[in-house]
XYZ file of C-alpha atoms in Angstrom:
230
model
C 20.150 -28.405 -12.994
C 19.930 -30.206 -16.389
C 16.598 -31.625 -16.811
C 14.443 -31.370 -19.600
C 11.628 -30.072 -17.482
C 12.832 -27.084 -15.876
C 14.268 -26.039 -19.294
C 10.718 -26.587 -20.241
C 9.334 -24.021 -16.852
C 12.130 -21.487 -17.621
C 10.975 -21.766 -21.137
C 7.100 -21.295 -20.484
C 7.675 -19.369 -18.382
C 9.283 -16.442 -20.296
C 7.456 -17.068 -23.358
C 3.973 -15.883 -20.616
C 6.107 -13.677 -19.236
C 6.663 -11.765 -22.621
C 3.347 -12.011 -24.028
C 1.768 -10.990 -20.666
C 4.850 -7.498 -21.061
C 3.036 -7.372 -25.334
C -0.142 -7.593 -24.748
C -0.918 -5.748 -21.622
C 1.420 -2.556 -22.846
C 0.055 -2.557 -26.363
C -4.085 -3.274 -25.686
C -3.468 -1.588 -22.188
C -2.593 1.494 -23.803
C -5.359 0.973 -26.847
C -8.012 0.657 -23.507
C -6.103 3.672 -22.208
C -6.609 5.765 -25.152
C -10.191 5.019 -26.384
C -11.472 5.436 -22.264
C -9.125 9.092 -22.222
C -9.717 10.475 -25.417
C -13.622 9.343 -26.269
C -15.685 9.031 -23.231
C -17.451 11.496 -20.831
C -16.241 12.071 -17.491
C -18.674 9.886 -16.596
C -18.524 7.009 -18.639
C -14.874 6.786 -17.787
C -15.631 6.725 -14.531
C -18.132 3.092 -14.992
C -15.322 1.965 -17.610
C -12.315 2.312 -15.354
C -14.421 0.622 -12.936
C -15.575 -2.551 -14.712
C -12.061 -2.759 -16.359
C -10.149 -2.988 -12.768
C -12.639 -4.809 -11.075
C -10.840 -8.439 -12.464
C -7.714 -7.470 -10.608
C -9.261 -7.505 -7.202
C -10.591 -10.624 -7.674
C -8.605 -13.591 -6.466
C -6.628 -15.893 -8.442
C -8.102 -19.058 -6.812
C -11.456 -17.570 -7.486
C -10.395 -16.440 -11.112
C -9.201 -20.041 -11.881
C -12.227 -21.632 -11.099
C -14.499 -19.045 -13.624
C -12.151 -19.935 -15.917
C -12.481 -23.186 -16.004
C -16.313 -23.773 -15.876
C -16.084 -21.416 -18.751
C -13.179 -23.217 -20.761
C -15.000 -26.854 -20.081
C -15.043 -28.768 -23.406
C -18.328 -29.820 -22.477
C -20.179 -26.960 -21.150
C -17.890 -24.614 -20.821
C -19.537 -21.176 -22.391
C -16.005 -20.338 -24.896
C -16.942 -23.835 -27.080
C -21.141 -22.707 -26.838
C -20.257 -19.832 -28.520
C -17.430 -20.339 -30.728
C -19.138 -23.461 -31.152
C -15.929 -25.755 -30.962
C -15.376 -28.716 -29.107
C -11.353 -27.650 -28.115
C -10.038 -28.663 -24.918
C -7.893 -25.697 -24.395
C -6.477 -26.255 -21.404
C -6.173 -30.313 -21.932
C -4.267 -29.298 -25.946
C -0.328 -28.872 -25.873
C -0.880 -26.259 -28.875
C -3.089 -24.536 -26.660
C -3.032 -24.492 -22.902
C -0.164 -21.898 -21.944
C -2.169 -19.071 -24.483
C -5.954 -20.540 -23.117
C -3.297 -19.283 -20.130
C -2.141 -16.445 -21.304
C -5.698 -14.726 -22.476
C -6.567 -15.864 -18.656
C -3.774 -13.530 -17.122
C -4.423 -11.022 -18.968
C -8.433 -10.538 -18.183
C -6.688 -10.699 -14.687
C -4.628 -8.124 -14.687
C -4.811 -5.588 -17.981
C -7.101 -3.064 -14.861
C -3.694 -3.287 -13.263
C -2.003 -1.955 -16.069
C -4.912 -0.015 -17.248
C -5.387 2.078 -14.810
C -1.453 2.835 -15.136
C -1.431 3.887 -18.186
C -4.527 6.322 -18.418
C -2.808 7.842 -15.184
C 0.343 8.595 -17.513
C -2.121 10.030 -20.465
C -3.662 12.130 -17.979
C -0.037 13.750 -17.342
C 0.928 14.558 -20.839
C 0.158 18.728 -20.841
C -2.495 19.324 -23.164
C -0.860 23.146 -25.157
C 2.319 20.925 -26.299
C -0.078 18.885 -28.341
C -1.988 22.001 -29.307
C 1.237 23.036 -30.775
C 1.906 19.985 -32.764
C -1.572 20.386 -34.257
C -0.632 24.053 -35.056
C 2.416 23.173 -36.737
C 0.321 20.471 -38.844
C 0.966 17.102 -37.262
C -1.743 14.847 -37.490
C -3.191 12.384 -34.554
C -0.610 9.764 -34.458
C 2.280 11.653 -35.094
C 0.929 13.590 -32.048
C 0.914 10.343 -30.327
C 4.632 9.255 -31.924
C 5.968 12.758 -30.965
C 4.432 14.127 -28.026
C 2.834 11.436 -26.467
C 4.520 8.707 -26.406
C 7.745 10.818 -25.081
C 5.886 12.632 -22.933
C 4.177 8.642 -21.060
C 7.973 7.181 -21.658
C 8.656 6.768 -17.972
C 5.294 5.185 -17.350
C 5.343 3.008 -19.829
C 8.570 1.036 -18.519
C 7.011 1.360 -15.003
C 4.430 -0.796 -16.272
C 7.277 -2.660 -18.138
C 9.302 -3.834 -15.352
C 5.940 -4.153 -12.850
C 4.199 -6.488 -15.687
C 7.579 -8.650 -16.752
C 8.185 -9.439 -12.761
C 4.788 -10.427 -12.099
C 4.477 -12.670 -14.914
C 7.854 -14.640 -14.213
C 6.430 -15.096 -10.632
C 3.163 -16.670 -12.151
C 1.294 -19.927 -10.171
C -1.681 -19.510 -9.107
C -3.294 -20.633 -13.207
C -1.263 -23.133 -13.407
C -1.284 -25.196 -10.723
C -5.400 -24.593 -10.121
C -6.381 -24.713 -13.558
C -4.100 -27.106 -15.646
C -1.569 -28.351 -12.754
C 1.346 -27.994 -15.385
C 0.159 -30.090 -18.087
C -0.577 -31.432 -20.499
C 2.968 -32.756 -20.189
C 4.889 -29.392 -18.702
C 3.354 -27.590 -21.465
C 2.010 -24.672 -19.158
C 4.425 -25.928 -16.007
C 5.879 -22.149 -14.690
C 9.444 -22.083 -12.754
C 7.433 -21.061 -9.724
C 5.177 -24.166 -9.904
C 8.594 -26.428 -10.373
C 10.018 -24.721 -7.476
C 7.236 -26.109 -5.718
C 6.769 -29.352 -6.281
C 10.270 -30.415 -5.911
C 10.144 -28.692 -2.310
C 6.772 -29.299 -1.313
C 6.178 -32.608 -3.088
C 8.960 -33.745 -3.539
C 10.777 -32.525 -0.761
C 13.956 -32.208 -2.826
C 14.707 -28.873 -0.424
C 18.286 -28.045 -2.262
C 17.225 -28.104 -5.781
C 13.974 -26.395 -4.507
C 16.050 -23.820 -3.310
C 18.198 -23.670 -6.323
C 15.574 -22.750 -8.524
C 14.199 -20.006 -6.462
C 18.092 -18.679 -6.970
C 17.159 -19.430 -10.778
C 13.931 -17.442 -9.970
C 15.694 -14.336 -8.491
C 18.598 -14.019 -11.504
C 16.638 -14.446 -13.381
C 14.750 -11.502 -12.535
C 17.643 -9.222 -11.692
C 19.101 -9.911 -15.032
C 16.436 -9.322 -16.351
C 14.945 -5.824 -14.867
C 18.459 -5.252 -14.964
C 19.001 -4.570 -18.956
C 15.568 -2.679 -18.668
C 17.252 -0.619 -17.212
C 20.047 -0.458 -18.434
C 17.638 -0.194 -21.600
C 15.541 2.462 -20.685
C 18.676 5.000 -20.705
C 17.976 5.358 -24.282
C 14.256 5.200 -25.312
C 12.526 7.218 -21.760
C 12.547 10.334 -21.329
C 13.099 12.612 -17.510
């Protein structure tokens, strides 16, 4: 199992998964903080629903909608950006574009998890820190993040596992192209098993997928001892 297509599929999947974790945790936390601290109760309900709604839509529908939005000839993206870029056919932009689409579709789930974690932070801890003279940034760093660390850890693990098994947008939007730039390991396994009928090779790729997820998740659990507060 040393062909270039396999290696590239694994690299693509790692890049996609790592970018997904960073964007989901980072932007998801900003959204959760904004909703938790600055909005009224009624507005919070509306915004929570709006952010979470795309997650309820099937990947097939999301992929088809975004194929239309990103169409180089009449898509809304190029219209508002005044661009002629063929996002899904560009070796440079295809994978980042799919990362953005995945973020739009699944950020609501991470947002809800992090928002729930924020609501578990005791208000008296913030009040005590404020009395001691801590500013907003220091309260976030020394109070909010430690209390939320189990929630952040859970969101990180779930996001990585989900992203590493990505399949639908690659198949529907780019078919793994251009020239394998967006092919994921799950898509490559599907192609080998159900298109080329190389069942043994596909089984080996499935084992690789399982081992990689197990190793990375194990490392996450081990490293969590250093920063997750119980």
